[in-house]
mmCIF file of C-alpha atoms in Angstrom:
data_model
loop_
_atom_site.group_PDB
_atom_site.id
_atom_site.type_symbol
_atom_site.label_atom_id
_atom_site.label_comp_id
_atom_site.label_asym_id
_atom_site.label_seq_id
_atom_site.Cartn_x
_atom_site.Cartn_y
_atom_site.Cartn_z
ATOM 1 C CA UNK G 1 -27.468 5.355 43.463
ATOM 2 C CA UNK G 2 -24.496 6.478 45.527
ATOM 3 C CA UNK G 3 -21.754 5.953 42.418
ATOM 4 C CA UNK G 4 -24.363 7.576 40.142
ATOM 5 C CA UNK G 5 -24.211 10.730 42.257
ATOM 6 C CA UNK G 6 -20.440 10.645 42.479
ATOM 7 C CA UNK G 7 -20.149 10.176 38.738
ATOM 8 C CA UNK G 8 -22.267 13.422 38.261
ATOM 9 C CA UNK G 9 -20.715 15.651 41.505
ATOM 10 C CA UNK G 10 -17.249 14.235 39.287
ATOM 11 C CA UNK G 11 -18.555 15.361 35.871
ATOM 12 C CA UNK G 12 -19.873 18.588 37.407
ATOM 13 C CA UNK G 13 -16.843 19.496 38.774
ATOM 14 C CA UNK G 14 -15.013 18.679 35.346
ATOM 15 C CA UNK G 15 -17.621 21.574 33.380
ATOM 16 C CA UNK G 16 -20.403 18.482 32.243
ATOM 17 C CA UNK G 17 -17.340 15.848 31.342
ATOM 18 C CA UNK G 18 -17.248 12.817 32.577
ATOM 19 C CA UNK G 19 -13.760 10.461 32.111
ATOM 20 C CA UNK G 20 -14.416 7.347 30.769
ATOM 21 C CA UNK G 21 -12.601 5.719 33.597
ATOM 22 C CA UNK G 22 -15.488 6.903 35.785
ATOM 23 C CA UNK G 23 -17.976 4.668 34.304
ATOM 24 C CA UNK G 24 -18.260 1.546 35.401
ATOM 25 C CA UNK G 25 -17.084 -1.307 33.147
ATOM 26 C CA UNK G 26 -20.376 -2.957 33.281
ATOM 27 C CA UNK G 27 -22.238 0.173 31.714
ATOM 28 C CA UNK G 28 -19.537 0.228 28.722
ATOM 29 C CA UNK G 29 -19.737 -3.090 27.799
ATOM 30 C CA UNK G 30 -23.377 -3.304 28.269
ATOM 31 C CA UNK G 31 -24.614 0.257 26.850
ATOM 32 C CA UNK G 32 -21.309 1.505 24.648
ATOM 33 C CA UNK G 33 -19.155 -1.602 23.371
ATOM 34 C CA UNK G 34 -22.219 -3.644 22.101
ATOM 35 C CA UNK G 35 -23.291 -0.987 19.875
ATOM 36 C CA UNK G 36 -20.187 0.007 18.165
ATOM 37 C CA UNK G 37 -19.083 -1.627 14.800
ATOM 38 C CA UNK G 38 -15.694 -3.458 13.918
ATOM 39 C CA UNK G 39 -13.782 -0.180 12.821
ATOM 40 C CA UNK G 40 -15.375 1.303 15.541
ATOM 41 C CA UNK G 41 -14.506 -0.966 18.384
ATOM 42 C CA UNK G 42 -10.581 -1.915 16.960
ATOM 43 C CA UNK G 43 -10.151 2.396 17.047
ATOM 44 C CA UNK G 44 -11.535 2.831 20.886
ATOM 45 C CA UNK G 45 -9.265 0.015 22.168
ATOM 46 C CA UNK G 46 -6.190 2.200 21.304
ATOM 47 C CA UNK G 47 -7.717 5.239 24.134
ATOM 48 C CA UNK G 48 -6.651 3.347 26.927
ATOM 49 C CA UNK G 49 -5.372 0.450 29.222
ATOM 50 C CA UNK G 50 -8.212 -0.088 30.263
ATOM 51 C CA UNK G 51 -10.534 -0.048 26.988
ATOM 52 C CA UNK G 52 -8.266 -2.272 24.957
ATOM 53 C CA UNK G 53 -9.090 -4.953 27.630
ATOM 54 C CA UNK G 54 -13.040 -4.405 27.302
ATOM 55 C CA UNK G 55 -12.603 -4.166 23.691
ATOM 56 C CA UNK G 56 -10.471 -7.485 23.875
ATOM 57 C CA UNK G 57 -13.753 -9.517 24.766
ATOM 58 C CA UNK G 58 -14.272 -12.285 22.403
ATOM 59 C CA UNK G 59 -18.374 -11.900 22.514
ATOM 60 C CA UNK G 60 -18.153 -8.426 21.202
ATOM 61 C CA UNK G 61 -16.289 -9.555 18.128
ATOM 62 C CA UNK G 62 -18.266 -12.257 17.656
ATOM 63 C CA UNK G 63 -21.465 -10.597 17.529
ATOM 64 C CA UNK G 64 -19.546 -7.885 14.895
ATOM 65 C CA UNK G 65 -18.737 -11.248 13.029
ATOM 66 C CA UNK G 66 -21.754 -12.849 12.564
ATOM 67 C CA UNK G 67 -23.790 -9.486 12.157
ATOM 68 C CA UNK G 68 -21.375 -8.537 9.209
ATOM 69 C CA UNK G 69 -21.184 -11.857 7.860
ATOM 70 C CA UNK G 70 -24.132 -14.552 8.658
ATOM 71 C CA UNK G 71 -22.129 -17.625 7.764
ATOM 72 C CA UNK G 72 -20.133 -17.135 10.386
ATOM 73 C CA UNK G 73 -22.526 -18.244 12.911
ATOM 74 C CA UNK G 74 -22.422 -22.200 11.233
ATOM 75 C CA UNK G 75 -20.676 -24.779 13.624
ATOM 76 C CA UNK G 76 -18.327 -25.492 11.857
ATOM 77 C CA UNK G 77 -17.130 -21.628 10.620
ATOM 78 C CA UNK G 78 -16.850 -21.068 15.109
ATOM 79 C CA UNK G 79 -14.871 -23.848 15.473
ATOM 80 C CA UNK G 80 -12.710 -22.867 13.098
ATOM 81 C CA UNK G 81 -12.148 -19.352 14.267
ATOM 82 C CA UNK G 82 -11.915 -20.508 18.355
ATOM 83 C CA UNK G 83 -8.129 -21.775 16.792
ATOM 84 C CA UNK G 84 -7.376 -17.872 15.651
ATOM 85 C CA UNK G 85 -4.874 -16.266 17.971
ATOM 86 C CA UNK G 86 -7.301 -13.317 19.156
ATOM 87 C CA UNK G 87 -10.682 -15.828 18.556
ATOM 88 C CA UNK G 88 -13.095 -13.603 16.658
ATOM 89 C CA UNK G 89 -10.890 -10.641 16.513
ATOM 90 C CA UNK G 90 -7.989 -12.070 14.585
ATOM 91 C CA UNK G 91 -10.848 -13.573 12.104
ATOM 92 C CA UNK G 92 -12.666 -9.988 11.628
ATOM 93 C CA UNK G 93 -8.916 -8.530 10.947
ATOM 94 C CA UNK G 94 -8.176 -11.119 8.247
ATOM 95 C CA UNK G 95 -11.575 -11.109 6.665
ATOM 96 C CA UNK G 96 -12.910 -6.985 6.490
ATOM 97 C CA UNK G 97 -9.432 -6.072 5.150
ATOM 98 C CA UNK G 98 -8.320 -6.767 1.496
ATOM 99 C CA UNK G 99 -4.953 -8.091 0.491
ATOM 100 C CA UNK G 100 -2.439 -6.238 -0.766
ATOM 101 C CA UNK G 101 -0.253 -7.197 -3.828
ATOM 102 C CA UNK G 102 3.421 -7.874 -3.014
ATOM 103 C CA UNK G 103 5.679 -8.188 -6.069
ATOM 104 C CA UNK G 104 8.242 -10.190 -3.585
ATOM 105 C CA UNK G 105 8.851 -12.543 -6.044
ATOM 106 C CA UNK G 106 8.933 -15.154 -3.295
ATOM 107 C CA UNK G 107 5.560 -17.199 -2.523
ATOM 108 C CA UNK G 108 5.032 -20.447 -0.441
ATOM 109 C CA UNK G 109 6.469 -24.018 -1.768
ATOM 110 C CA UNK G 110 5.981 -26.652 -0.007
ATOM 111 C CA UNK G 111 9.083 -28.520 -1.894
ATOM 112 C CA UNK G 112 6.987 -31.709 -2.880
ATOM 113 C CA UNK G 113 6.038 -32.347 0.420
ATOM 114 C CA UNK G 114 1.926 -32.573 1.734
ATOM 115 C CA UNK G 115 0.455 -29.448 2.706
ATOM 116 C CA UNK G 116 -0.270 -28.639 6.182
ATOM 117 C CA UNK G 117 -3.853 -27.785 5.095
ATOM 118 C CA UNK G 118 -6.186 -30.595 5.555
ATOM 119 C CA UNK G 119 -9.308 -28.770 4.968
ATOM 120 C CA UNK G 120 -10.537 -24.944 3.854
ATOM 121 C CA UNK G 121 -14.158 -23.814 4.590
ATOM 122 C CA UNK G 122 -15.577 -20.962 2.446
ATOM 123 C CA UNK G 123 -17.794 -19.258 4.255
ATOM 124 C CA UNK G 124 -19.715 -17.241 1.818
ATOM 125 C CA UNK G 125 -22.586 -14.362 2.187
ATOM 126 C CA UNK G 126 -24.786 -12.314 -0.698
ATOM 127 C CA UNK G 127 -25.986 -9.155 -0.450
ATOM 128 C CA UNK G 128 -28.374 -6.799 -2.596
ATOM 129 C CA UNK G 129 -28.875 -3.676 -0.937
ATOM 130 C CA UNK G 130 -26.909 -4.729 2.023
ATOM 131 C CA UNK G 131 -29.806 -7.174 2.522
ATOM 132 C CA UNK G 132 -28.982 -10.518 2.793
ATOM 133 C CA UNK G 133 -30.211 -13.126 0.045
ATOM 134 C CA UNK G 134 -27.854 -16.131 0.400
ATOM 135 C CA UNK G 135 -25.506 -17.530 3.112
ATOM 136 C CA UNK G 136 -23.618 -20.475 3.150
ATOM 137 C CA UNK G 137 -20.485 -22.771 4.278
ATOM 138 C CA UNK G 138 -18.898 -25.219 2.145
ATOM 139 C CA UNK G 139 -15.569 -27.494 3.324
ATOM 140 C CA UNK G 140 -12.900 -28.415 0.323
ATOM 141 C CA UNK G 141 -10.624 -31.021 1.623
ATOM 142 C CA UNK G 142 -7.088 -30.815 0.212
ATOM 143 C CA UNK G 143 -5.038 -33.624 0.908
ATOM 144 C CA UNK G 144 -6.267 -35.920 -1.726
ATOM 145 C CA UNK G 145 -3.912 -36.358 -5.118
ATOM 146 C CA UNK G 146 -7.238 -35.483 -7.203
ATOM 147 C CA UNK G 147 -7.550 -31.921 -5.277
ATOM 148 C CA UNK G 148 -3.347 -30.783 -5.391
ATOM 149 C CA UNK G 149 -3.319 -32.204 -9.124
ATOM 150 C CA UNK G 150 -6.707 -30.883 -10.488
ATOM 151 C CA UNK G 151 -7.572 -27.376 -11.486
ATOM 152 C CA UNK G 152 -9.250 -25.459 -8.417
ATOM 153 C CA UNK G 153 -12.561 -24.239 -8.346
ATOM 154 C CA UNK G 154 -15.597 -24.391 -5.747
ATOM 155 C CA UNK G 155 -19.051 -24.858 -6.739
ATOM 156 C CA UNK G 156 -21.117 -22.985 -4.185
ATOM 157 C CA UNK G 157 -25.002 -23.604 -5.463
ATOM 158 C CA UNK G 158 -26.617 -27.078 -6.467
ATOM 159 C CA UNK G 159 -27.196 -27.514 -10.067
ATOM 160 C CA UNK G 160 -30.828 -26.582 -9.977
ATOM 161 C CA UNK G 161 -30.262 -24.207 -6.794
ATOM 162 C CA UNK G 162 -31.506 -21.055 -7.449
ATOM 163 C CA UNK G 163 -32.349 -17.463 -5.342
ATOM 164 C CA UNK G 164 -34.628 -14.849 -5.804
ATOM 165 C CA UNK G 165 -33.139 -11.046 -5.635
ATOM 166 C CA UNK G 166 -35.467 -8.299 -5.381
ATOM 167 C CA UNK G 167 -34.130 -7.152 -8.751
ATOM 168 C CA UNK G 168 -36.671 -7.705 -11.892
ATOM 169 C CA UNK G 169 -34.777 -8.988 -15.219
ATOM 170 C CA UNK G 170 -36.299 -6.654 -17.624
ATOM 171 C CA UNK G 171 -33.717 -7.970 -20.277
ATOM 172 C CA UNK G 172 -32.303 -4.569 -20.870
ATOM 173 C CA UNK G 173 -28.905 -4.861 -20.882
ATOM 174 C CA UNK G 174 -28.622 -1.267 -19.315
ATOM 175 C CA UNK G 175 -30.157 -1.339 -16.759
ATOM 176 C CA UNK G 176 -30.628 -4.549 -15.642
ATOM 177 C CA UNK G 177 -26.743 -5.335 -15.478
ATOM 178 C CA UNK G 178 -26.162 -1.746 -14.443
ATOM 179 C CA UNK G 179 -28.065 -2.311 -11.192
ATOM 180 C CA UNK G 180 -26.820 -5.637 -10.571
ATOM 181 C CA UNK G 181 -23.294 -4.724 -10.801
ATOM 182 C CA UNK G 182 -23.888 -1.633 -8.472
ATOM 183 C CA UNK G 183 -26.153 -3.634 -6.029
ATOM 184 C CA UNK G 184 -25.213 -7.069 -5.577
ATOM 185 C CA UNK G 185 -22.335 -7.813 -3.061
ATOM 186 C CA UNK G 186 -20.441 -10.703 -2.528
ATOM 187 C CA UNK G 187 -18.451 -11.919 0.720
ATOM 188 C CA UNK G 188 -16.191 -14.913 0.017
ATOM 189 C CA UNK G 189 -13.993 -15.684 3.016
ATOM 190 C CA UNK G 190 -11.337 -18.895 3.003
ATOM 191 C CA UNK G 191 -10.661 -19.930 6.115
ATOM 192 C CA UNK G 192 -7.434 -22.117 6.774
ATOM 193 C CA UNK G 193 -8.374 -23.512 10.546
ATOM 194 C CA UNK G 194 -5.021 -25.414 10.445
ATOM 195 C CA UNK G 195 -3.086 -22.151 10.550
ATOM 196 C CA UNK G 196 -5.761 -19.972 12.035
ATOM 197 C CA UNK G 197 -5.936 -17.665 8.838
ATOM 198 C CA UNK G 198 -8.371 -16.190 6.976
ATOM 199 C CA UNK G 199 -8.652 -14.334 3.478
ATOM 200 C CA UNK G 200 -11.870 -12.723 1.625
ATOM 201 C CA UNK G 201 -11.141 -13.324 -1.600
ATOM 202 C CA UNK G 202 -14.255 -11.257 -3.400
ATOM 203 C CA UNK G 203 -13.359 -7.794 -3.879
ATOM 204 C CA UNK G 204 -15.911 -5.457 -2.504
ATOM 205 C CA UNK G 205 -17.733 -4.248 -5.552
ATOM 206 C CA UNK G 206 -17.789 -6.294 -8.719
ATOM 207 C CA UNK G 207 -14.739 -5.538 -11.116
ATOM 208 C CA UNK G 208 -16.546 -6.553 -14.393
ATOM 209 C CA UNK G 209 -20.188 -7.285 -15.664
ATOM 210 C CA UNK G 210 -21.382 -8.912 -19.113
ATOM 211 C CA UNK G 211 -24.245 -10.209 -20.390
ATOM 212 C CA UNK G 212 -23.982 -13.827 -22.303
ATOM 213 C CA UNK G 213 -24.711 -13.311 -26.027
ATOM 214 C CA UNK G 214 -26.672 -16.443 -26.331
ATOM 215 C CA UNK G 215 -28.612 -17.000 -22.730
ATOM 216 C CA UNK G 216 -28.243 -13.635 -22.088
ATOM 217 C CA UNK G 217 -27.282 -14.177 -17.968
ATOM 218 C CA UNK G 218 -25.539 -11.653 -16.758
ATOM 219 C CA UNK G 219 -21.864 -12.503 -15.141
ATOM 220 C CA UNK G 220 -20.365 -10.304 -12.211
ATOM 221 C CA UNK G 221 -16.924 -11.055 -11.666
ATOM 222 C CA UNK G 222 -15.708 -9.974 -7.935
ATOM 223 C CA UNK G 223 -11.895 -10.449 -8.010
ATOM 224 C CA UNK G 224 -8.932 -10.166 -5.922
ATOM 225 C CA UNK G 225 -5.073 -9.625 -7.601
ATOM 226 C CA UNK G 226 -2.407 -11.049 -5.565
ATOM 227 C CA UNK G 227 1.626 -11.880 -6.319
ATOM 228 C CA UNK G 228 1.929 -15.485 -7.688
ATOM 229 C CA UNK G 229 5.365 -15.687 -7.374
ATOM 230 C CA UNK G 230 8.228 -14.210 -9.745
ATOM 231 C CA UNK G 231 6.384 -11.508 -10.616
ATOM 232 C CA UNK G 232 3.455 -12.884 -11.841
ATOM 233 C CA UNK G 233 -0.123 -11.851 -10.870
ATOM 234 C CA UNK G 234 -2.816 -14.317 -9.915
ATOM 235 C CA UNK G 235 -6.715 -13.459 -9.572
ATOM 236 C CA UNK G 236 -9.293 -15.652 -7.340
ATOM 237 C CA UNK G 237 -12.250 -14.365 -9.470
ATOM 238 C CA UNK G 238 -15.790 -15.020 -7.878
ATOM 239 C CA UNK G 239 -17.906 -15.271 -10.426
ATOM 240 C CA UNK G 240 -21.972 -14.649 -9.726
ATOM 241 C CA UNK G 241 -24.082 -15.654 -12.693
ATOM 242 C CA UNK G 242 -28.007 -14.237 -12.614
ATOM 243 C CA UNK G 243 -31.019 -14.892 -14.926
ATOM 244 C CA UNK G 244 -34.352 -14.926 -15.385
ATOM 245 C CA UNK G 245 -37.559 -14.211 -17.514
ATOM 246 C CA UNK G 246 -38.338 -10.797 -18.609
ATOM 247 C CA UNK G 247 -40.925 -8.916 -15.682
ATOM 248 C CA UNK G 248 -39.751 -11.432 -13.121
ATOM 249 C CA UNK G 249 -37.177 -11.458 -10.624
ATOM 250 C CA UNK G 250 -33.469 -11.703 -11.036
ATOM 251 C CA UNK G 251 -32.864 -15.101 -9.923
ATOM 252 C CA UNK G 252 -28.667 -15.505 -8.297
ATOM 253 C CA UNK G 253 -28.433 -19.450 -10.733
ATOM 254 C CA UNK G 254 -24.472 -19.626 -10.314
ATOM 255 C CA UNK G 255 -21.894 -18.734 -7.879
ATOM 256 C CA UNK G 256 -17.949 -20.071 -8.275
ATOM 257 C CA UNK G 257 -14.305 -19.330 -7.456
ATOM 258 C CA UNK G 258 -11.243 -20.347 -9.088
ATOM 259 C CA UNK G 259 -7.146 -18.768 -9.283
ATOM 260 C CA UNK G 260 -6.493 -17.643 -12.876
ATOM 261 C CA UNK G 261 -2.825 -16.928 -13.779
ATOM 262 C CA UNK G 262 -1.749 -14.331 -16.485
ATOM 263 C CA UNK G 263 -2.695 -17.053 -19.297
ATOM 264 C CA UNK G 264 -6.175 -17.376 -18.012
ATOM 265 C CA UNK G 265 -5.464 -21.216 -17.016
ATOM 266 C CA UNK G 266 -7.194 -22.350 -13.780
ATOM 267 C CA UNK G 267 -4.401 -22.978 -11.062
ATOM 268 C CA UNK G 268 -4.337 -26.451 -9.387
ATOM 269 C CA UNK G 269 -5.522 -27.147 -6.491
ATOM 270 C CA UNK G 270 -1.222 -27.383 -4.964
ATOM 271 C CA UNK G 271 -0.346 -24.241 -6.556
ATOM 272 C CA UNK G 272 -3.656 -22.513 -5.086
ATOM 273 C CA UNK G 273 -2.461 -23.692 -1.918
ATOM 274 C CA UNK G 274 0.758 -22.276 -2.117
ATOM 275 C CA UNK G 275 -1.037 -18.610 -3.287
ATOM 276 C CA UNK G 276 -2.944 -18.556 -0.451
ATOM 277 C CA UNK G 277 -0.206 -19.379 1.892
ATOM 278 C CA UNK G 278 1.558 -16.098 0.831
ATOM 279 C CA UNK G 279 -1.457 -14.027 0.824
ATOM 280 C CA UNK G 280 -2.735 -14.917 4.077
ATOM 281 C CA UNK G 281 0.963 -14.050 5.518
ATOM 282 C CA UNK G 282 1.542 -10.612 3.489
ATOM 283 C CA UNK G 283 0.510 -7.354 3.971
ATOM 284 C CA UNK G 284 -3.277 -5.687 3.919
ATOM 285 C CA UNK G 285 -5.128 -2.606 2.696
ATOM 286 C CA UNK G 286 -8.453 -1.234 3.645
ATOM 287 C CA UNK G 287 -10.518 -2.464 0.611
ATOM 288 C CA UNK G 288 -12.022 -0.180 -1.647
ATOM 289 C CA UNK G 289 -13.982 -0.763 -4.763
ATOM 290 C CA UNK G 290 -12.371 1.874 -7.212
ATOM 291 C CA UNK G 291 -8.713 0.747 -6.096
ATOM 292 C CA UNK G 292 -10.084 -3.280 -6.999
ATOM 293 C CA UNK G 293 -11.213 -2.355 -10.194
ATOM 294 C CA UNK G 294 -7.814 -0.761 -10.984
ATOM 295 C CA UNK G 295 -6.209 -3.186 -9.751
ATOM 296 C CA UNK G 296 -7.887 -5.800 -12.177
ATOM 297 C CA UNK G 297 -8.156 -3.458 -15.362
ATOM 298 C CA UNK G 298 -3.930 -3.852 -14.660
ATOM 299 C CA UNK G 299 -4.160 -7.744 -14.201
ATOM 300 C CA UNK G 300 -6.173 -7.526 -17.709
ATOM 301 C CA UNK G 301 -3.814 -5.373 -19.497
ATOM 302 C CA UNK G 302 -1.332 -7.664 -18.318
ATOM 303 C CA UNK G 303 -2.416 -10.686 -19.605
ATOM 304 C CA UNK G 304 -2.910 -8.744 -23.179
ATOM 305 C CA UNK G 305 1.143 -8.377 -22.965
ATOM 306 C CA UNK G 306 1.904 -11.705 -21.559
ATOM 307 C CA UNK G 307 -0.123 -12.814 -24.926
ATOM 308 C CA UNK G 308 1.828 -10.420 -26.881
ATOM 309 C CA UNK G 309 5.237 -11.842 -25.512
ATOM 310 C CA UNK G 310 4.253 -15.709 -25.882
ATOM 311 C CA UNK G 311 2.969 -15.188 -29.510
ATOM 312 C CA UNK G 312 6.587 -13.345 -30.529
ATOM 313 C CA UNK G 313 8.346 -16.524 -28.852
ATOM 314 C CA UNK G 314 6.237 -18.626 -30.692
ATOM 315 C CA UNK G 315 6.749 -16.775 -34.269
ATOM 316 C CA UNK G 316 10.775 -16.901 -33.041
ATOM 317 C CA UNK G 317 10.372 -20.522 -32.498
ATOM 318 C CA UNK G 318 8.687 -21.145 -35.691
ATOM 319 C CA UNK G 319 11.234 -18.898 -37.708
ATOM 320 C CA UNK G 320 13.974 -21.045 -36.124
ATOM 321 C CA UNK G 321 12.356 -24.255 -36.999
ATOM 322 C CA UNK G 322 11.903 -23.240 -40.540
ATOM 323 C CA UNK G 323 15.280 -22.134 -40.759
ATOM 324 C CA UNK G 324 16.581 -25.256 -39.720
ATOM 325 C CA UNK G 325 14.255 -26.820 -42.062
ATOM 326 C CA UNK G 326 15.110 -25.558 -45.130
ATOM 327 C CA UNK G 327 19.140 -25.387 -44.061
ATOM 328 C CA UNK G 328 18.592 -28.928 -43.707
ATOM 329 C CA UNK G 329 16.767 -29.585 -47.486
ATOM 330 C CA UNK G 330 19.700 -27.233 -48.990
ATOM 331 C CA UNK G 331 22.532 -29.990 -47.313
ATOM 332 C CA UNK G 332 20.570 -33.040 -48.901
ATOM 333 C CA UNK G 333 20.459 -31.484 -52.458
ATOM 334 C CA UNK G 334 24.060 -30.030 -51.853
ATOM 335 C CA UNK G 335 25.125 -33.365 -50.684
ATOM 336 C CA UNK G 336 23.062 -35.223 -54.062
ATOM 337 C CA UNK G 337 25.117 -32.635 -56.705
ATOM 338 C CA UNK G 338 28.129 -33.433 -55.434
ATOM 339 C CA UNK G 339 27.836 -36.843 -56.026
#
């Protein structure tokens, strides 16, 4: 009671004020801290000394964590994140920004040599509405000759798995897809627990939706450009597929990731590796879903001219060929005449 009345004699004197270094650290972390939100909480420990050391608390970021993303509160998603420099801090910096393209030219290689990477665990949560419809953690293990030589791509739902949205499929392409695509969020964080790294690779909005001209499921594609060395983009491309029957609900049937390269083949799992090695050490932006959807309308028009430039090489080749070709009947029938 006596430090209560000294606060207010302090504030009074101050014209209703009252310094935050008056209030006792138990009533900020208890009554101020707890309630604020990731952006929030990294902003107020810049005031002070004293507040970046409150703020610094592991439990408050790990409350942001698994509030933001549910997965995070699996077993196996902590232990993973208690090897991060900063514990749940350094994972919520990784995971709520969005990378940044470099055009370095320069990515990871690790020179035929075994990665360091033993294991990455996608930790992956669904939203519609900012209500959550679908959480969970799956570990890829990447030492094995089948995973560095095989194309990459995780399967995230059984085969007959399915999850009810509160969407109804009324089989109008409009609409239906038009919601969905506005609606329907996607978190899709890798997490590399050998380097203490993290990366969400689903951009914030989806970048694309189409409808399937024969089933008619709709496909949102939430994707994420990065540098794949020599100045060649690279997209991991979540891809959400949803069904259902007309006047029900819009049942979530499919939900996969892969790294495309300009010629829309499926990186392996080495060379995935090596992309996510760079990305997880270059620079981030705050994410935003117009910028994402720019940013893959350019990866698009970019594989139209990387078509473009491989089908003149190809005619060049095939001119050259002929040429040689013919050159080649003209020196036999020369050859016959002079005889």
């Amino acid at each position: 009671m006596c430090s209560t009345a000294a606060v207010v004699s302090a504030a009074a004197e101050q014209g209703g004020v009252t310094p935050i270094t008056d209030i006792h650290t138990d009533v900020i972390r208890t009554h101020i801290l707890n309630r604020l939100d990731g952006p929030t909480l990294a902003a107020t420990s810049c005031a002070s000394l004293q507040l970046l050391s409150l703020c610094n608390e592991d439990y408050l970021w790990k409350d942001i964590c698994n509030s933001t993303w549910p997965s995070t509160t699996d077993p196996a998603v902590g232990e993973a994140i208690s090897a991060f420099p900063s514990g749940h801090r350094s994972f919520y910096s990784d995971s709520f920004s969005c990378l940044a393209r470099q055009t370095s030219g320069e990515t990871a290689s690790y020179g035929g040599q075994a990665p360091e990477t033993a294991e990455l665990i996608s930790a992956v949560d669904i939203y519609y509405d900012g209500e959550l419809v679908y959480s969970k953690v799956v570990g890829t293990e990447t030492l094995s000759l089948w995973y560095l030589g095989s194309p990459f791509r995780i399967d995230l739902m059984e085969p007959k798995e399915t999850v009810a949205t509160p969407l109804m499929f009324d089989g109008d392409e409009g609409a239906c897809m038009g919601l969905a695509e506005e609606r329907l969020r996607v978190s899709w964080i890798l997490i590399d627990p050998s380097k203490g790294r993290a990366v969400n690779v689903a951009s914030l909005k989806a970048v694309e939706a189409r409808r399937h001209w024969l089933t008619e499921d709709i496909h949102l594609r939430y994707a994420t450009v990065v540098d794949g060395g020599c100045g060649e983009a690279v997209q991991f491309a979540v891809v959400v597929t949803c069904g259902g029957k007309e006047g029900r609900e819009l049942q979530v049937r499919e939900v996969s990731m892969q790294a495309e390269d300009l010629e829309g083949k499926i990186l392996t799992g080495l060379d995935t590796l090596e992309t996510l090695d760079a990305a997880m050490a270059g620079p981030r932006r705050r994410c935003d879903g117009e910028t994402e959807k720019e940013m893959y309308r350019k990866f698009l028009n970019m594989k139209i001219q990387s078509r473009e430039r491989n089908q003149k090489r190809e005619k060049s080749l095939d001119m050259v060929f002929i040429t040689a070709g013919v050159s080649i009947l003209l020196a036999i029938w020369m050859f016959f005449l002079s005889r």
